[in-house]
Short mmCIF file of C-alpha atoms in Angstrom, two decimals:
data_model
loop_
_atom_site.label_atom_id
_atom_site.label_comp_id
_atom_site.label_asym_id
_atom_site.label_seq_id
_atom_site.Cartn_x
_atom_site.Cartn_y
_atom_site.Cartn_z
CA MET A 1411 -0.39 -0.01 0.19
CA ARG A 1412 2.50 2.40 0.75
CA THR A 1413 4.59 1.78 -2.69
CA SER A 1414 1.11 2.51 -4.29
CA ASN A 1415 0.82 5.97 -2.60
CA HIS A 1416 4.60 6.75 -2.74
CA LEU A 1417 3.69 6.00 -6.82
CA ILE A 1418 0.16 8.11 -6.68
CA GLY A 1419 2.52 10.84 -5.40
CA VAL A 1420 5.51 11.06 -7.63
CA LEU A 1421 3.01 10.61 -10.44
CA ASN A 1422 1.33 13.77 -9.08
CA PHE A 1423 4.57 15.57 -8.61
CA LEU A 1424 5.09 14.81 -12.44
CA THR A 1425 1.82 16.27 -13.51
CA PHE A 1426 2.64 19.54 -11.49
CA LEU A 1427 6.10 19.30 -13.45
CA LEU A 1428 4.21 18.93 -16.98
CA SER A 1429 1.30 22.02 -16.00
CA VAL A 1430 4.75 23.97 -15.88
CA PRO A 1431 5.16 24.23 -19.87
CA ILE A 1432 1.16 24.75 -20.67
CA LEU A 1433 1.22 27.73 -18.25
CA GLY A 1434 4.53 28.69 -19.91
CA GLY A 1435 3.11 28.65 -23.19
CA GLY A 1436 -0.06 30.83 -22.15
CA ILE A 1437 2.33 33.32 -20.57
CA TRP A 1438 4.31 33.53 -24.14
CA LEU A 1439 1.35 33.69 -25.66
CA SER A 1440 0.11 36.63 -23.47
CA SER A 1441 3.56 38.09 -24.37
CA ARG A 1442 2.88 37.84 -27.99
CA ALA A 1443 -0.57 39.12 -27.77
CA ASN A 1444 1.01 42.49 -25.82
CA ASN A 1445 3.66 42.99 -27.98
CA THR A 1446 2.90 41.07 -31.90
CA ASP A 1447 -0.16 39.08 -32.33
CA CYS A 1448 -2.38 41.23 -30.47
CA LEU A 1449 -5.28 39.07 -30.05
CA LYS A 1450 -5.60 39.14 -26.08
CA PHE A 1451 -8.29 36.47 -25.45
CA LEU A 1452 -6.46 33.11 -27.06
CA GLN A 1453 -3.75 32.72 -24.05
CA TRP A 1454 -6.61 32.56 -21.47
CA PRO A 1455 -7.68 28.80 -21.69
CA LEU A 1456 -3.96 27.20 -21.81
CA ILE A 1457 -3.41 29.56 -18.48
CA ILE A 1458 -6.41 28.78 -17.06
CA ILE A 1459 -5.67 24.64 -18.11
CA GLY A 1460 -2.11 24.95 -16.63
CA VAL A 1461 -3.44 26.83 -13.27
CA SER A 1462 -5.97 24.08 -13.18
CA ILE A 1463 -3.19 20.88 -13.80
CA MET A 1464 -0.91 22.97 -10.56
CA ILE A 1465 -4.43 22.73 -8.22
CA VAL A 1466 -4.94 19.56 -9.33
CA SER A 1467 -1.39 17.92 -8.61
CA LEU A 1468 -1.27 19.46 -5.54
CA ALA A 1469 -4.76 17.95 -4.57
CA GLY A 1470 -3.72 14.40 -5.73
CA PHE A 1471 -0.05 14.84 -4.25
CA ALA A 1472 -1.59 15.58 -0.52
CA GLY A 1473 -4.07 12.94 -1.18
CA ALA A 1474 -1.40 10.32 -2.03
CA CYS A 1475 0.87 11.74 1.43
CA TYR A 1476 -2.29 11.41 3.85
CA ARG A 1477 -4.19 8.50 1.89
CA ASN A 1478 -7.55 10.97 1.77
CA THR A 1479 -9.39 8.86 -0.21
CA PHE A 1480 -11.87 12.02 -1.53
CA LEU A 1481 -8.82 14.11 -2.63
CA MET A 1482 -7.68 11.01 -4.56
CA ARG A 1483 -11.05 10.62 -6.43
CA LEU A 1484 -11.38 14.59 -7.01
CA TYR A 1485 -7.70 14.16 -8.60
CA LEU A 1486 -8.83 11.51 -10.83
CA VAL A 1487 -12.42 13.46 -11.71
CA VAL A 1488 -11.13 16.70 -12.27
CA MET A 1489 -7.41 15.80 -14.02
CA PHE A 1490 -9.78 13.61 -16.93
CA LEU A 1491 -12.27 17.08 -17.34
CA VAL A 1492 -8.77 18.81 -17.45
CA ILE A 1493 -7.13 16.38 -19.90
CA ALA A 1494 -10.54 16.30 -22.19
CA VAL A 1495 -10.07 20.24 -22.27
CA LEU A 1496 -7.08 20.00 -23.54
CA ILE A 1497 -7.83 17.56 -25.92
CA GLY A 1498 -10.66 19.88 -26.79
CA PHE A 1499 -8.28 22.93 -27.22
CA ILE A 1500 -5.50 21.31 -29.18
CA ILE A 1501 -8.36 20.15 -32.15
CA PHE A 1502 -10.32 24.07 -31.71
CA ALA A 1503 -6.52 25.18 -32.17
CA TYR A 1504 -5.53 23.27 -35.33
CA VAL A 1505 -9.35 23.82 -36.87
CA VAL A 1506 -8.87 27.58 -36.83
CA THR A 1507 -5.65 28.02 -37.74
CA ASP A 1508 -5.70 24.98 -40.45
CA LYS A 1509 -6.13 27.35 -43.79
CA GLY A 1510 -4.24 29.93 -45.12
CA SER A 1511 -0.28 30.61 -45.73
CA GLY A 1512 1.73 33.09 -46.95
CA ARG A 1513 3.01 33.35 -50.57
CA ARG A 1514 6.11 33.54 -52.39
CA VAL A 1515 6.85 37.04 -54.57
CA PRO A 1516 9.51 36.84 -57.47
CA ASN A 1517 12.41 38.68 -56.33
CA ARG A 1518 11.41 38.73 -52.77
CA SER A 1519 12.91 36.87 -49.57
CA TYR A 1520 9.71 37.76 -47.85
CA MET A 1521 6.30 36.52 -48.18
CA GLU A 1522 3.11 38.05 -48.45
CA TYR A 1523 -0.35 37.70 -46.98
CA TYR A 1524 -3.50 38.11 -48.19
CA LEU A 1525 -6.90 37.66 -46.11
CA GLN A 1526 -9.02 35.93 -48.84
CA ASP A 1527 -6.87 32.99 -48.40
CA TYR A 1528 -7.63 32.36 -44.88
CA SER A 1529 -11.32 31.75 -43.96
CA GLY A 1530 -13.16 30.57 -40.64
CA TRP A 1531 -14.08 31.74 -37.38
CA LEU A 1532 -10.38 33.31 -36.45
CA GLU A 1533 -10.51 35.18 -39.79
CA GLU A 1534 -14.18 36.30 -38.88
CA ARG A 1535 -13.15 37.50 -35.76
CA VAL A 1536 -9.57 39.31 -36.78
CA ALA A 1537 -11.69 41.10 -39.33
CA SER A 1538 -14.83 42.45 -37.71
CA ASP A 1539 -14.75 45.70 -37.37
CA SER A 1540 -15.39 45.35 -33.50
CA TYR A 1541 -11.75 43.50 -32.81
CA TRP A 1542 -9.80 45.22 -36.11
CA GLY A 1543 -9.88 48.64 -34.26
CA LYS A 1544 -8.01 47.42 -31.12
CA ILE A 1545 -5.80 44.98 -33.09
CA SER A 1546 -4.22 47.67 -35.12
CA SER A 1547 -4.00 50.19 -32.48
CA CYS A 1548 -2.35 47.45 -30.81
CA ILE A 1549 0.36 46.84 -34.10
CA ARG A 1550 0.56 50.39 -33.69
CA ASP A 1551 1.82 50.78 -30.19
CA SER A 1552 3.80 47.49 -30.07
CA LYS A 1553 6.49 49.60 -32.79
CA ALA A 1554 6.79 46.95 -35.04
CA CYS A 1555 7.25 49.07 -37.96
CA ALA A 1556 9.50 51.40 -36.20
CA ARG A 1557 12.05 48.47 -35.32
CA MET A 1558 12.43 47.43 -39.07
CA GLY A 1559 14.72 50.56 -39.71
CA ARG A 1560 18.07 49.20 -40.36
CA ASN A 1561 21.13 52.05 -41.07
CA PHE A 1562 25.15 51.12 -42.99
CA ASN A 1563 27.84 53.19 -41.65
CA GLY A 1564 25.32 55.87 -41.18
CA LEU A 1565 23.25 55.43 -44.54
CA PRO A 1566 19.84 53.34 -44.65
CA GLU A 1567 19.53 50.29 -46.23
CA THR A 1568 18.74 50.00 -50.17
CA ALA A 1569 15.86 48.30 -51.94
CA ASP A 1570 17.67 45.38 -52.70
CA ILE A 1571 19.26 44.77 -49.50
CA PHE A 1572 15.26 44.97 -47.92
CA TYR A 1573 14.39 42.96 -50.63
CA LEU A 1574 16.47 40.30 -49.12
CA ARG A 1575 15.02 40.24 -45.45
CA GLN A 1576 13.24 37.84 -43.49
CA LEU A 1577 10.00 40.01 -42.34
CA THR A 1578 7.57 38.53 -39.83
CA PRO A 1579 3.77 38.20 -41.04
CA ILE A 1580 2.42 41.53 -39.43
CA GLN A 1581 6.12 43.75 -40.81
CA SER A 1582 5.19 42.31 -44.62
CA GLY A 1583 1.21 43.04 -44.49
CA CYS A 1584 1.31 46.21 -42.36
CA CYS A 1585 4.28 48.02 -42.44
CA LYS A 1586 4.86 48.01 -46.58
CA PRO A 1587 2.36 48.03 -49.63
CA PRO A 1588 1.82 44.83 -51.11
CA SER A 1589 4.11 44.21 -54.16
CA ASP A 1590 1.71 44.11 -56.46
CA CYS A 1591 0.67 48.14 -56.33
CA GLY A 1592 4.17 49.22 -57.87
CA TYR A 1593 5.19 51.02 -55.36
CA VAL A 1594 8.82 52.18 -55.24
CA TYR A 1595 11.00 51.74 -51.77
CA GLN A 1596 12.33 55.04 -50.29
CA ASN A 1597 12.52 53.13 -46.92
CA GLU A 1598 11.39 50.54 -45.36
CA THR A 1599 8.07 52.52 -44.16
CA VAL A 1600 8.38 55.12 -46.92
CA TRP A 1601 7.20 54.20 -50.41
CA ASN A 1602 6.13 56.32 -53.39
CA PRO A 1603 3.72 55.51 -55.98
CA GLY A 1604 5.19 54.20 -59.22
CA ALA A 1605 5.10 55.70 -62.68
CA GLY A 1606 2.73 52.60 -63.94
CA LEU A 1607 -0.92 52.35 -62.67
CA MET A 1608 -1.50 50.51 -59.12
CA GLY A 1609 -2.51 47.17 -59.14
CA ALA A 1610 -6.25 45.86 -58.63
CA ASN A 1611 -5.32 44.80 -54.87
CA PRO A 1612 -7.96 47.23 -52.94
CA ASP A 1613 -4.76 47.57 -50.30
CA CYS A 1614 -3.23 49.82 -52.86
CA THR A 1615 -5.33 53.08 -52.33
CA LYS A 1616 -5.12 52.30 -48.43
CA TRP A 1617 -1.54 52.27 -48.22
CA ASN A 1618 -0.37 55.93 -46.65
CA ASN A 1619 3.53 56.86 -45.91
CA ASP A 1620 2.04 58.83 -42.54
CA GLN A 1621 3.85 56.45 -39.98
CA GLU A 1622 0.41 56.46 -37.52
CA GLN A 1623 -1.58 54.76 -40.88
CA LEU A 1624 1.01 52.84 -43.02
CA CYS A 1625 -1.02 49.67 -44.10
CA TYR A 1626 -2.92 49.03 -40.72
CA ALA A 1627 -5.99 49.25 -42.26
CA CYS A 1628 -5.25 47.05 -45.29
CA ASP A 1629 -6.49 43.38 -45.53
CA SER A 1630 -2.74 42.31 -46.04
CA CYS A 1631 -2.37 43.36 -42.30
CA LYS A 1632 -5.34 41.60 -41.30
CA ALA A 1633 -4.00 38.47 -42.76
CA GLY A 1634 -0.48 39.27 -41.34
CA VAL A 1635 -2.03 39.08 -37.89
CA LEU A 1636 -3.96 35.77 -39.11
CA ALA A 1637 -0.46 34.01 -40.02
CA SER A 1638 1.18 35.03 -36.95
CA LEU A 1639 -1.27 33.98 -35.22
CA LYS A 1640 -1.03 30.38 -36.53
CA LYS A 1641 2.90 30.30 -35.89
CA SER A 1642 2.03 31.16 -32.64
CA TRP A 1643 -0.55 28.75 -32.07
CA ARG A 1644 1.15 25.80 -33.68
CA LYS A 1645 4.72 26.30 -31.84
CA VAL A 1646 2.38 25.94 -28.20
CA SER A 1647 0.30 23.09 -29.62
CA VAL A 1648 3.39 21.35 -30.40
CA ILE A 1649 3.98 21.36 -26.65
CA ASN A 1650 0.13 20.47 -26.02
CA ILE A 1651 0.21 17.62 -27.49
CA VAL A 1652 3.43 15.97 -26.35
CA VAL A 1653 2.45 17.13 -22.58
CA MET A 1654 -1.43 15.45 -23.16
CA ILE A 1655 0.39 12.48 -24.10
CA ILE A 1656 2.30 12.17 -20.84
CA LEU A 1657 -0.78 13.48 -19.27
CA VAL A 1658 -3.00 10.40 -20.35
CA ILE A 1659 -0.24 7.95 -19.44
CA VAL A 1660 0.11 9.10 -15.75
CA TYR A 1661 -3.59 9.58 -15.62
CA ILE A 1662 -4.12 5.59 -16.55
CA ILE A 1663 -0.63 4.58 -14.12
CA ALA A 1664 -2.38 6.59 -11.04
CA TYR A 1665 -6.14 5.23 -11.75
CA ALA A 1666 -4.34 1.95 -11.28
CA ALA A 1667 -1.98 2.96 -8.63
CA TYR A 1668 -5.93 4.05 -6.79
CA ARG A 1669 -7.25 1.06 -7.58
CA ASN A 1670 -4.71 -1.25 -5.85
CA ASN A 1671 -4.88 1.24 -2.71
CA ARG A 1672 -8.58 1.03 -2.68
CA ARG A 1673 -8.05 -3.09 -3.18
CA MET A 1674 -5.68 -3.09 -0.48
CA ASP A 1675 -8.17 -0.71 1.96
CA ASN A 1676 -10.57 -3.68 1.64
CA ASP A 1677 -8.18 -6.36 2.15
CA GLU A 1678 -9.12 -7.62 -1.23
CA PRO A 1679 -6.49 -10.33 -2.84
CA TYR A 1680 -5.46 -8.77 -6.16
CA GLY A 1681 -7.39 -10.16 -9.00
CA GLU A 1682 -10.47 -12.10 -6.90
CA ALA A 1683 -13.37 -10.87 -5.17
CA ARG A 1684 -13.81 -8.89 -2.14
CA MET A 1685 -16.19 -11.16 -0.94
CA THR A 1686 -17.27 -15.31 -2.12
CA LYS A 1687 -20.24 -16.84 -1.22
CA ALA A 1688 -19.36 -19.65 1.35
CA GLN A 1689 -19.77 -23.67 0.24
CA PRO A 1690 -21.59 -26.09 2.63
CA ASN A 1691 -19.33 -28.58 4.10
CA GLU A 1692 -20.58 -31.60 3.68
CA GLU A 1693 -18.49 -33.31 6.63
CA SER A 1694 -20.53 -30.05 8.88
CA ILE A 1695 -23.74 -31.08 7.84
CA GLU A 1696 -23.11 -34.85 8.41
#
């Protein structure tokens, strides 16, 4: 019995440690939301799941140490619910970030992003007027575009050097006009109309050299936010999948140890029922 309690205690300590990367992923998404991604409600499910696993693990650890049956039952029930919620969150994250990716542009190292390549719940959420005003204001305040500037020996980088840069989705979508608009590079965030006609892309008329406007009203900026969110969520989802698999294995072992504890508390031999029907003894009858 003591061995089973020690095993359950060790397993709960392990689940406590596993809650750290989940909580860390939520905090990382929160920092991304404040600095770049700017969609601030998405990190809370992970933070809540991580904190829940921590609390439940402590309850299970206490239940194992003090042989508290109620805490052990609570641990198993709540941990099952937490695993189910984590699986649901992983599926949700992959479904809402399933569509959309950047497009390659000739003679450019960076990719460009188009809102029509995205669809679904997340795209509708980001593109809605009620949310986009807050998101674009967050991007502006994050100074993502202002940080693009580079100087070489006191001189700004040339267009040829800029075209070789690996821009983030938000830098590509929000801080410069789309390439098919035909704007001429002056510096990273200042582009002048070209000699020819602008492209058919509606974003061409939305670009503004005013550093407070740039392409924050462009669909390409919305697509850049979606692409950035997709990258962030996919990174966190990989960690969540690994943690979820380990949690399931730990839960199965903990449940088996809990069953064994109950059996030993009831003085049941392993593999046999607690009570057996007494058979009459013929010799005693005689």
